[in-house]
XYZ file of C-alpha atoms in Angstrom:
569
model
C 109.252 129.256 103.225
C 107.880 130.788 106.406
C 106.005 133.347 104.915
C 104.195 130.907 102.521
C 103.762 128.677 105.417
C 102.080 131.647 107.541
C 100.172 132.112 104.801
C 98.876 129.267 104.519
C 98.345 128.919 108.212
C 96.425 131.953 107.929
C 94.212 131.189 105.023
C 92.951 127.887 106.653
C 92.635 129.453 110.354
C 90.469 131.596 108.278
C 88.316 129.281 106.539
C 88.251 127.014 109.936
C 86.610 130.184 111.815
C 84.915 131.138 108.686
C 83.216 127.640 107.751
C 83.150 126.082 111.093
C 83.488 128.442 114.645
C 81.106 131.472 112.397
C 78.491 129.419 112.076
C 77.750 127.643 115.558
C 78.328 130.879 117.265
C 76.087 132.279 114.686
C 73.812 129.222 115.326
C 73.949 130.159 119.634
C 73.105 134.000 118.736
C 70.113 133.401 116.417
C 68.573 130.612 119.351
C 69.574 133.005 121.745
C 67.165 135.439 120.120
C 64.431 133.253 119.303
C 64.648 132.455 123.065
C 64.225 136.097 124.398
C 61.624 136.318 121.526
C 62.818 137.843 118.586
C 61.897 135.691 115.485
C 60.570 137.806 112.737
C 59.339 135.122 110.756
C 57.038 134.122 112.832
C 55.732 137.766 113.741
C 57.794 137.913 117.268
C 59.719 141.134 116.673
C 60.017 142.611 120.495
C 62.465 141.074 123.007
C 60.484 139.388 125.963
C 60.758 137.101 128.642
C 57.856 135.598 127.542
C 59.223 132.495 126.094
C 60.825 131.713 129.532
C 57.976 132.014 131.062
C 56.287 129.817 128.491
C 58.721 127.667 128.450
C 58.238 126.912 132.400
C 54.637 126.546 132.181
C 55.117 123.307 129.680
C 53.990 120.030 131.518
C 57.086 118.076 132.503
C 59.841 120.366 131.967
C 60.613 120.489 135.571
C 60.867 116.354 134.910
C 62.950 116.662 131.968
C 65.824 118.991 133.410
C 66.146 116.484 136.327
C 66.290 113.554 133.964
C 68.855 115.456 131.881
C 71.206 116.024 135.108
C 70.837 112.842 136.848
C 71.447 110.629 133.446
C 74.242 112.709 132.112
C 76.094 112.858 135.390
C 74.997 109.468 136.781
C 76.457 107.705 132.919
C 79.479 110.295 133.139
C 80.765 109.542 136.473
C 80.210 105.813 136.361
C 82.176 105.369 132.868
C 84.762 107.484 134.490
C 85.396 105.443 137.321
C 84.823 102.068 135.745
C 87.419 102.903 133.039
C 89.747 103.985 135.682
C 89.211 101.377 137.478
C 89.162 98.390 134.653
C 93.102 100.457 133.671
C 93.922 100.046 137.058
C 93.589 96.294 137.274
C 94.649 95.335 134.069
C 97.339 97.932 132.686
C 100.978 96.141 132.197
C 99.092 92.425 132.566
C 97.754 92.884 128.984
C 99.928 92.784 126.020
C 100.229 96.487 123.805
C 97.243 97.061 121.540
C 95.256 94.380 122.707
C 92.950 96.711 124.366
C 92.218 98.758 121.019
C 91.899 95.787 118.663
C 89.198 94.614 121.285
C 87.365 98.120 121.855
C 87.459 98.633 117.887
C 84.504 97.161 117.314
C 82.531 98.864 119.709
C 84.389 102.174 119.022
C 82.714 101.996 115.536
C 79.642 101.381 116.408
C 77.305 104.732 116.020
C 75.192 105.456 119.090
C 72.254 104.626 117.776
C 72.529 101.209 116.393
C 74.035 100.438 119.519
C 71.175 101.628 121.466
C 68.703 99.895 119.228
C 70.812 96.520 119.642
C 70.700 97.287 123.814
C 66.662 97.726 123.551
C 66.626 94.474 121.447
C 68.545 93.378 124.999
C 67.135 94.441 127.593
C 63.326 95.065 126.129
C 60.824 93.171 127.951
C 60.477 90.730 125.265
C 64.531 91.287 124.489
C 66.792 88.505 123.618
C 68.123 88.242 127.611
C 64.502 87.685 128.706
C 64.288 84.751 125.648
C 67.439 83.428 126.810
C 66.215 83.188 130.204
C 62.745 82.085 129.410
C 61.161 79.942 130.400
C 63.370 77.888 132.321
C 64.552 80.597 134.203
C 62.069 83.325 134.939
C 59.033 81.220 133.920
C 57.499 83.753 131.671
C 55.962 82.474 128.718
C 54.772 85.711 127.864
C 56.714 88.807 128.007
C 56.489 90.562 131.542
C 55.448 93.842 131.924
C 59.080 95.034 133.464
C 59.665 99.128 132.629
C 63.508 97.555 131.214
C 63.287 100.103 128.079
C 62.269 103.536 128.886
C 62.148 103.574 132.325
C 60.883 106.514 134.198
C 64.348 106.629 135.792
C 66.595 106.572 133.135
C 68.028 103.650 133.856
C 68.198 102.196 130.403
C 69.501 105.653 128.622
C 72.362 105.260 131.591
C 72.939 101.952 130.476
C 72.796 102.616 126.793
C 75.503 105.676 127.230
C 78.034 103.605 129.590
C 78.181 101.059 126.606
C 79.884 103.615 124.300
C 81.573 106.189 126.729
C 83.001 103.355 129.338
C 85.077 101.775 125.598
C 86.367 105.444 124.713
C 87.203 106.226 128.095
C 89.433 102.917 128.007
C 90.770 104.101 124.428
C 92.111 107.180 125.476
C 93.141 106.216 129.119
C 95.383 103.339 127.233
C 96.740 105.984 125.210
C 97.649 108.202 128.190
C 98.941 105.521 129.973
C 101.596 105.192 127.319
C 102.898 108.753 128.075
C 103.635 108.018 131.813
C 105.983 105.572 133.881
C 103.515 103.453 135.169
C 105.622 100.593 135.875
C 108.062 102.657 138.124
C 105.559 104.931 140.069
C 103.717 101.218 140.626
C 107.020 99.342 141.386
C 108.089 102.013 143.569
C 104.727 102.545 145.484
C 104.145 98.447 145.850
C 108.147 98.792 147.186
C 106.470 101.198 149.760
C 103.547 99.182 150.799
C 101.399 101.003 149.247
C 98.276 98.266 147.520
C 97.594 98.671 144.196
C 94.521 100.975 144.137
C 96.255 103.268 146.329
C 99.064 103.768 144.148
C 97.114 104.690 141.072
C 94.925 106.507 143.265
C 97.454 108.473 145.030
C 100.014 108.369 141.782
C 99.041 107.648 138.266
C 95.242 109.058 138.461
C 96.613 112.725 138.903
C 99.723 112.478 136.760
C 96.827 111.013 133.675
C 94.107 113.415 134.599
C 95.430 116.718 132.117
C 95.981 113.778 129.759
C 92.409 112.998 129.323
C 90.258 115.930 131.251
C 89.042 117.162 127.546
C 87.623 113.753 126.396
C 85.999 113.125 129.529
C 84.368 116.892 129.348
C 83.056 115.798 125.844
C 81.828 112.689 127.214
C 79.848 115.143 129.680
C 78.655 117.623 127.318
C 77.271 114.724 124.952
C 75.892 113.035 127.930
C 73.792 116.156 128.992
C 72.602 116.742 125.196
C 72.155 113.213 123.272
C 69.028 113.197 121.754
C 68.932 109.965 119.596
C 69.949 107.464 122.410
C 67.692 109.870 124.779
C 65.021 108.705 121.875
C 65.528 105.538 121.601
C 66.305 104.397 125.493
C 65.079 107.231 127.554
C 61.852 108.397 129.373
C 59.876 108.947 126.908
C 57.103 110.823 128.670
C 58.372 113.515 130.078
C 61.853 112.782 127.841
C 64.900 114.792 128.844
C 65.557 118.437 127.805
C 67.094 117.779 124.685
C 64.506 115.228 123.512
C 61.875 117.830 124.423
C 63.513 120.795 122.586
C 63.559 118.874 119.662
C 59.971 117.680 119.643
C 59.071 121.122 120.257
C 61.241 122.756 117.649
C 59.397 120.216 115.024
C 55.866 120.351 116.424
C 53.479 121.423 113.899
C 52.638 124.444 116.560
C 54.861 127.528 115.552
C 54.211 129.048 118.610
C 56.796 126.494 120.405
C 59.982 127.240 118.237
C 59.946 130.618 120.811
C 60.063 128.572 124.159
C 61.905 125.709 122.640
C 64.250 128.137 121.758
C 64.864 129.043 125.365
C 65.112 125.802 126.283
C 67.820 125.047 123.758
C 69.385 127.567 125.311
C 68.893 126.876 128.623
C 70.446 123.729 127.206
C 73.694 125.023 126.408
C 74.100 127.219 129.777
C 73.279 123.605 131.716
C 76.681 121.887 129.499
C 78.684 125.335 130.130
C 77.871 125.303 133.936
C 79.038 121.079 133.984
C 82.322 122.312 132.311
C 82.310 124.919 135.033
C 81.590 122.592 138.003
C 84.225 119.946 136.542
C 86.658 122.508 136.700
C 85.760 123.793 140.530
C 85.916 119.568 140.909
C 88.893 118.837 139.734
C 90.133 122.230 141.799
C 88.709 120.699 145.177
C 90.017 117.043 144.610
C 93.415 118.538 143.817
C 93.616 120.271 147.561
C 91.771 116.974 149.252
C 94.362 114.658 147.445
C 97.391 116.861 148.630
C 95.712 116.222 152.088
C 95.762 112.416 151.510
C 98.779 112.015 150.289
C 100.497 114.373 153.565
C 97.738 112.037 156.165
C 99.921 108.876 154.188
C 98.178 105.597 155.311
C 99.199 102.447 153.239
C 96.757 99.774 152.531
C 94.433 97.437 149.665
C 91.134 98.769 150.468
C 90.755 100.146 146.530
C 91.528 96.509 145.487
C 87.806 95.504 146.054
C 86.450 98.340 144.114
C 88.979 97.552 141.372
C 87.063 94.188 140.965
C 83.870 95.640 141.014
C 85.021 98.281 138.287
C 86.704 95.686 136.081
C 83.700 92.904 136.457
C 80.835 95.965 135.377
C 83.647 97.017 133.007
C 83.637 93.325 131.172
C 79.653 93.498 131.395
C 79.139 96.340 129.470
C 81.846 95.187 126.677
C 79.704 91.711 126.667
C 76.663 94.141 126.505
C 78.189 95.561 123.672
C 78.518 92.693 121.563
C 75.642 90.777 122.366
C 74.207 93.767 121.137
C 75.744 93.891 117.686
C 74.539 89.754 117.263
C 71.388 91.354 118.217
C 70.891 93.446 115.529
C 72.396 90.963 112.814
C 70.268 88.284 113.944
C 67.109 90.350 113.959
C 68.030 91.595 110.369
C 67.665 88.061 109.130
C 65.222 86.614 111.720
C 61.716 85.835 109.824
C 60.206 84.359 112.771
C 61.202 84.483 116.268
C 58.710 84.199 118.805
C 58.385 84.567 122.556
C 60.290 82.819 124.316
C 62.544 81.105 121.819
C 65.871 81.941 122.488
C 67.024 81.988 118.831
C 64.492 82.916 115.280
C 62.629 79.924 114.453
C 63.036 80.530 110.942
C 65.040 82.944 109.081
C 65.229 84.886 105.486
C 67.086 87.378 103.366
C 64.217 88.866 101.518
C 64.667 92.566 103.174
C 68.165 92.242 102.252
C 67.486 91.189 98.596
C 64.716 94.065 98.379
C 66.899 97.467 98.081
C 63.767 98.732 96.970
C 62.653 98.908 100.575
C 64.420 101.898 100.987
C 68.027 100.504 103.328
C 69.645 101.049 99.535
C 69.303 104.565 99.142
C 69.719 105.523 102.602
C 72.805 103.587 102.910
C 73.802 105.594 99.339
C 72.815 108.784 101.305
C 74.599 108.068 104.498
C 77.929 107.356 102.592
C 77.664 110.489 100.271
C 77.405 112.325 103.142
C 79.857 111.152 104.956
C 82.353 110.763 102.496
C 81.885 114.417 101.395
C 82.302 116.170 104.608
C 85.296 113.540 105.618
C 86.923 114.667 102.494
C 86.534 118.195 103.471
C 87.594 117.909 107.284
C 90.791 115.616 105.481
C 91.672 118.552 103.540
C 91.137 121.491 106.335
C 92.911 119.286 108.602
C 96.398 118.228 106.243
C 96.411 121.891 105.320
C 96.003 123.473 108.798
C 98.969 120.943 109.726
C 101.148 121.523 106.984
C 101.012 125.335 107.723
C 102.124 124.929 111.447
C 105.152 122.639 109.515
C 105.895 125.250 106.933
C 105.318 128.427 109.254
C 107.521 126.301 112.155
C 105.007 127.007 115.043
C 102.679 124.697 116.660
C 99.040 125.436 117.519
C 97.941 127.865 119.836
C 95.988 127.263 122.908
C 93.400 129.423 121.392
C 93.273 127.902 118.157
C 92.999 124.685 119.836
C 90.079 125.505 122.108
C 88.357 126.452 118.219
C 88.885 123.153 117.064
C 87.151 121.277 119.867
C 84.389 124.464 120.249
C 82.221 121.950 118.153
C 82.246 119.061 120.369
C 81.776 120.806 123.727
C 78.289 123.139 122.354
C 75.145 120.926 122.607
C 73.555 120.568 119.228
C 70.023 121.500 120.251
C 71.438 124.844 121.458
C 72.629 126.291 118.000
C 71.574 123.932 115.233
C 67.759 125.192 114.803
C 69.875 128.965 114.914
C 71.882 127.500 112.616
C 68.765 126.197 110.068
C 67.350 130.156 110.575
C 71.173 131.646 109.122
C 71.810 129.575 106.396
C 67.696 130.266 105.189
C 68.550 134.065 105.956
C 71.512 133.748 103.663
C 69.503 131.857 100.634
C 70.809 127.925 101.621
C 68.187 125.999 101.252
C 68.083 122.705 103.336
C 69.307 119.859 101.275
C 72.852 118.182 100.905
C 74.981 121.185 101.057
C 73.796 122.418 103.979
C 73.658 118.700 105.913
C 77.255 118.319 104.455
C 78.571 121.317 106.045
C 76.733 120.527 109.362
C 78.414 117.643 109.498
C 81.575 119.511 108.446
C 81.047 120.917 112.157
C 81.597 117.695 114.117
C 83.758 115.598 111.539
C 86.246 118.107 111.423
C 87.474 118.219 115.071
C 87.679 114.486 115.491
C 89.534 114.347 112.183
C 92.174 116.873 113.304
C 92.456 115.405 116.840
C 93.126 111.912 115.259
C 95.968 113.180 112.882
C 97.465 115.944 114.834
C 99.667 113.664 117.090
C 100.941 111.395 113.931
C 101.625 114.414 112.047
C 103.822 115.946 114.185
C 105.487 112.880 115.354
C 106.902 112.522 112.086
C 110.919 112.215 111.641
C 112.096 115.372 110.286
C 115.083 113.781 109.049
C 112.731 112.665 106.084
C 111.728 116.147 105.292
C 115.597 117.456 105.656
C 116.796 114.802 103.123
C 114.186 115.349 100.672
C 114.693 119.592 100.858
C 118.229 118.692 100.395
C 117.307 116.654 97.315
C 115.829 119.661 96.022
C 112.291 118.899 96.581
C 109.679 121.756 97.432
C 107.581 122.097 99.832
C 104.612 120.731 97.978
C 106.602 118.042 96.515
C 108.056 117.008 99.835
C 104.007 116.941 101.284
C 103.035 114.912 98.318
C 106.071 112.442 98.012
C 107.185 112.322 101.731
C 105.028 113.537 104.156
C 101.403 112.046 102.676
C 103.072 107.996 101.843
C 104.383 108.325 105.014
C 101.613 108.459 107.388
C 98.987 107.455 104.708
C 97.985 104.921 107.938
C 97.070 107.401 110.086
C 95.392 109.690 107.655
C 92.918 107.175 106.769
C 92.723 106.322 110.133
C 91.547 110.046 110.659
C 89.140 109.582 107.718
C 87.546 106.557 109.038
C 86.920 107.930 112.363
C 85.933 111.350 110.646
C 83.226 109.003 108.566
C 81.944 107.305 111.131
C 80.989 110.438 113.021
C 79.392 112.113 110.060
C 77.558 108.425 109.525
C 76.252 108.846 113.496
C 74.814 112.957 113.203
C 71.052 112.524 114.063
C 70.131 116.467 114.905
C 72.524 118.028 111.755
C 70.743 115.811 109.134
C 67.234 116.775 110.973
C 67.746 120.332 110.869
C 69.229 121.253 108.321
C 68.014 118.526 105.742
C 64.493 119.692 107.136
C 63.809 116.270 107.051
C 64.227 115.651 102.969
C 67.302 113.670 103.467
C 66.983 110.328 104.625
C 69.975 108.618 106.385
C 70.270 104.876 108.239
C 70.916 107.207 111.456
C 67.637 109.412 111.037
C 65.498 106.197 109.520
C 66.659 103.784 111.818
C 65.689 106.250 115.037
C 62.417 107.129 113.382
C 61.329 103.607 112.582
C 62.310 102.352 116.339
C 59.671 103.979 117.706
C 57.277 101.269 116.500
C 58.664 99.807 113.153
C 59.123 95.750 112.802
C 62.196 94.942 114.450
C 63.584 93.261 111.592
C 63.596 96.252 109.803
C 65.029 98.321 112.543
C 67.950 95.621 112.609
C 68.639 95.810 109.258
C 68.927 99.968 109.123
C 70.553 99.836 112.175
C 73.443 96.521 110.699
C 73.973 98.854 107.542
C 74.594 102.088 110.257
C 77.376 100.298 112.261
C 78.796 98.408 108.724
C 79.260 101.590 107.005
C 82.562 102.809 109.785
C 83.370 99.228 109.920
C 84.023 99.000 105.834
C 85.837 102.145 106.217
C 88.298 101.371 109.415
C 89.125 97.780 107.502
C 89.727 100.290 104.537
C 92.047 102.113 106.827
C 93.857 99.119 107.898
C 94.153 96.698 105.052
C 95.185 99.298 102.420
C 98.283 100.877 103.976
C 99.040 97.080 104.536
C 98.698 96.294 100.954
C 100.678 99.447 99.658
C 103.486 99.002 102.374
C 103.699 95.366 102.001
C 107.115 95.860 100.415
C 108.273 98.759 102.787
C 109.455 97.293 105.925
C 109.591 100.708 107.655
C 106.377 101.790 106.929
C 104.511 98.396 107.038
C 105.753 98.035 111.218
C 107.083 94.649 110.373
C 110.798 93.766 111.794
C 113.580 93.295 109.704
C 114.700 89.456 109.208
């Protein structure tokens, strides 16, 4: 039993490194090259510092790197401390799983068709500016207001606190649940201590190790988005990773050299962040010993806790107006400025599949479901290995796993594209399908890890006393079992795979169409109503599949009290 179960622990740590860790570091080295000039098929065969220089000679790149710093620290910090602070306010006054029934939605929303609903927002001529219009602002015309691609960055800020601030809430909810809030609060209120100042002083330090890896991948994404960068951003100069990848797809070969130093300059910016949170969180440890020895009791946080929990609710509201948004522009046949709703309305780009929405759509879920399938699979075996082979996962092994999600995509993907040509893959599914592999498969494995091993053993023990076999115990016990969260796992996996922008650009070489890659392309200029419905069928896709993930475990279980959650009579 424990040799098959090291073997099997073996065999997938080997296809894991082999399918997944191989090919981004291979993706880093070949970028790497191409930025110190070494790309033979272009002619560049001697390693030079030319591309460097090149590459800060390019108008605006000064401009982009400071746009890329401020936005993905300014959205970073800001989600962090509203979340914090909306937790702190509200945690123990709200009833269990309220908070992720009311996040779902937004949750499961891909980046981009939430950004395009926030620029049908806050756009000049934007639904809030209709709503308030005339009676309010007096404009009977739209005003020429820089709301949507501001030189500042204001609206890619905006556009990024809608999605982070929600799945900073998810997973501070779930760390909550590991620690004894109640007491630490009951005993700190007992002390005089206000509210703030107790999670401040208390729970904040005690839930930081609980949630310091999702808030680093909030920070690498932050730095490196390009599809939100596109479609909210400066657009002129854009930030870094918007620039790399209009360079790496200019017509002009001779920018793939110094975009390739940017994209690597791209990844050293997200490893020095890691870096600095680290020397942060370092500092803030030895100042908050040196608060908590000073003492000092008082509500002064309880203001800020407000403030927090009032931009908190904002951004949620954001959220959802922005989701009518794009369902109302999908349908919308005439709307114009200032009416606050269409004048008229009509199905006929819904009834045309023709249009092209059909066979994206059919693209988008082929995709997705193929590389979910294959992260599902990687991730039940690696599992079921640790089970049989009785060890858990190695720090190591872990850091692999989540290697994917803290590497900018700029910085290895176009290295990537250069390998898989080297080794005869063409760009077409295949290779889109395993790039997506790449980002599917951590989030899958992080979402079934914890259920997995959470599982009563006593079920195993009674079924290997039964006789059954290891297989037969995975595919009678352990599989029916926690069937909930496995397609839990799948529907988060899918709705990552359904958001890749870069992965299907690179290595589809732009053959394979998705909702993500059409809707981003056709924002740039395309009639809104088409943009709403690409970007409706984007954020339906994970919603079929998370209503899959809840309703059919319901509808299997309905006569298994202990696996359906539903008391006994």
């Amino acid at each position: 039993m424990k040799h098959e179960g090291r073997a099997l622990r073996m065999t997938v740590l080997v296809l894991v490194l082999g399918g997944v860790v191989a090919p981004i570091l291979a993706g880093l080295w070949e970028t790497l090259r191409a930025g110190l000039g070494v790309l033979p098929a272009i002619g560049a065969t001697r390693p030079s510092l030319d591309p460097w220089r090149q590459l800060l000679a390019l108008p605006g790149f000064s401009t982009s790197l400071v746009l890329t710093l401020w936005t993905g620290f300014a959205s970073t910090l800001l989600a962090l401390a509203l979340a914090t602070g909306f937790c702190a306010l509200v945690h123990g006054r709200m009833a269990p799983g309220v908070g992720a029934r009311l996040l779902a939605p937004l949750l499961a929303t891909p980046h981009a068709a939430m950004a395009i609903g926030v620029a049908f927002l806050i756009a000049p001529s934007g639904w809030i500016a209709r709503v308030l219009s005339p009676w309010l602002t007096g404009w009977h015309l739209p005003p020429d207001l820089p709301t949507l691609h501001d030189p500042w960055g204001g609206a890619l800020i905006l556009g990024l606190l809608v999605k982070e601030v929600p799945f900073l809430l998810l997973v501070m909810l779930a760390a909550l649940g590991q620690l004894p809030v109640a007491q630490h609060m009951a005993a700190g209120r007992a002390l005089g201590y206000g509210r703030g100042v107790v999670w401040i002083k208390l729970i904040v330090p005690q839930m930081w190790p609980l949630i310091r890896l999702p808030v680093l991948i909030v920070l690498a994404f932050a730095l490196s988005v390009v599809d939100v960068a596109i479609l909210l951003g400066p657009s002129n100069p854009p930030t870094l990773a918007v620039a790399v990848t209009r360079w790496f797809t200019a017509p002009d070969t001779r920018l793939i050299l110094p975009a390739s130093a940017a994209a690597s300059l791209q990844a050293v910016l997200v490893a020095a962040a890691i870096g600095l949170a680290w020397l942060a969180q370092r500092l803030a440890a030895r100042l908050g010993r040196w608060w908590l020895r000073r003492g000092g009791r008082g509500v002064s946080a309880e203001p800020w806790l407000m403030v927090a929990s009032g931009g908190t609710l904002a951004l949620m509201a954001l959220g959802f107006a922005a989701l009518v948004a794009l369902a109302l522009w999908s349908v919308a046949w005439r709307w114009p400025f200032p009416a606050g709703l269409p004048e008229s309305w009509s199905l006929a780009l819904w009834a045309n599949p023709s249009g092209g929405w059909a066979k994206a759509a059919a693209e988008t879920a082929l995709i997705g479901a193929a590389s979910t399938t294959l992260a599902l699979g990687l991730a039940i075996a690696w599992l079921e290995g640790e089970d049989r082979a009785r060890r858990g996962t190695a720090r190591w092994a872990g850091a692999l796993i989540v290697l994917p999600l803290l590497v900018p995509q700029v910085g290895f993907l176009y290295g990537l594209n250069v390998v898989f040509l080297r080794a005869g893959l063409r760009p077409g599914h295949g290779t889109v399908i395993w790039a997506h592999l790449l980002f599917v498969f951590p989030y899958v494995m992080i979402a079934l890890a914890a259920p997995w091993r959470a599982l009563d053993r006593r079920l195993l023990h009674t079924a290997a006393a039964l006789g059954a076999p290891p297989l037969r115990r995975l595919v009678s016990v352990k599989l029916p079992v926690l069937l909930a969260p496995i397609l839990t796992a799948a529907a988060i996996g899918f709705g990552v795979s359904v958001a890749q922008y870069l992965p299907t650009l690179f290595l589809g070489a732009g053959r394979i169409a998705t909702l993500t890659t059409e809707a981003v392309t056709l924002a740039s200029g395309s009639d809104r109503r088409v943009v709403g419905a690409y970007a409706v069928l984007q954020a339906a896709l994970p919603f079929a599949a998370y209503a899959t993930a809840l309703l059919l475990p319901a509808a299997l279980h309905r006569n298994r009290l202990g696996l359906s959650g539903r008391a006994r009579a």
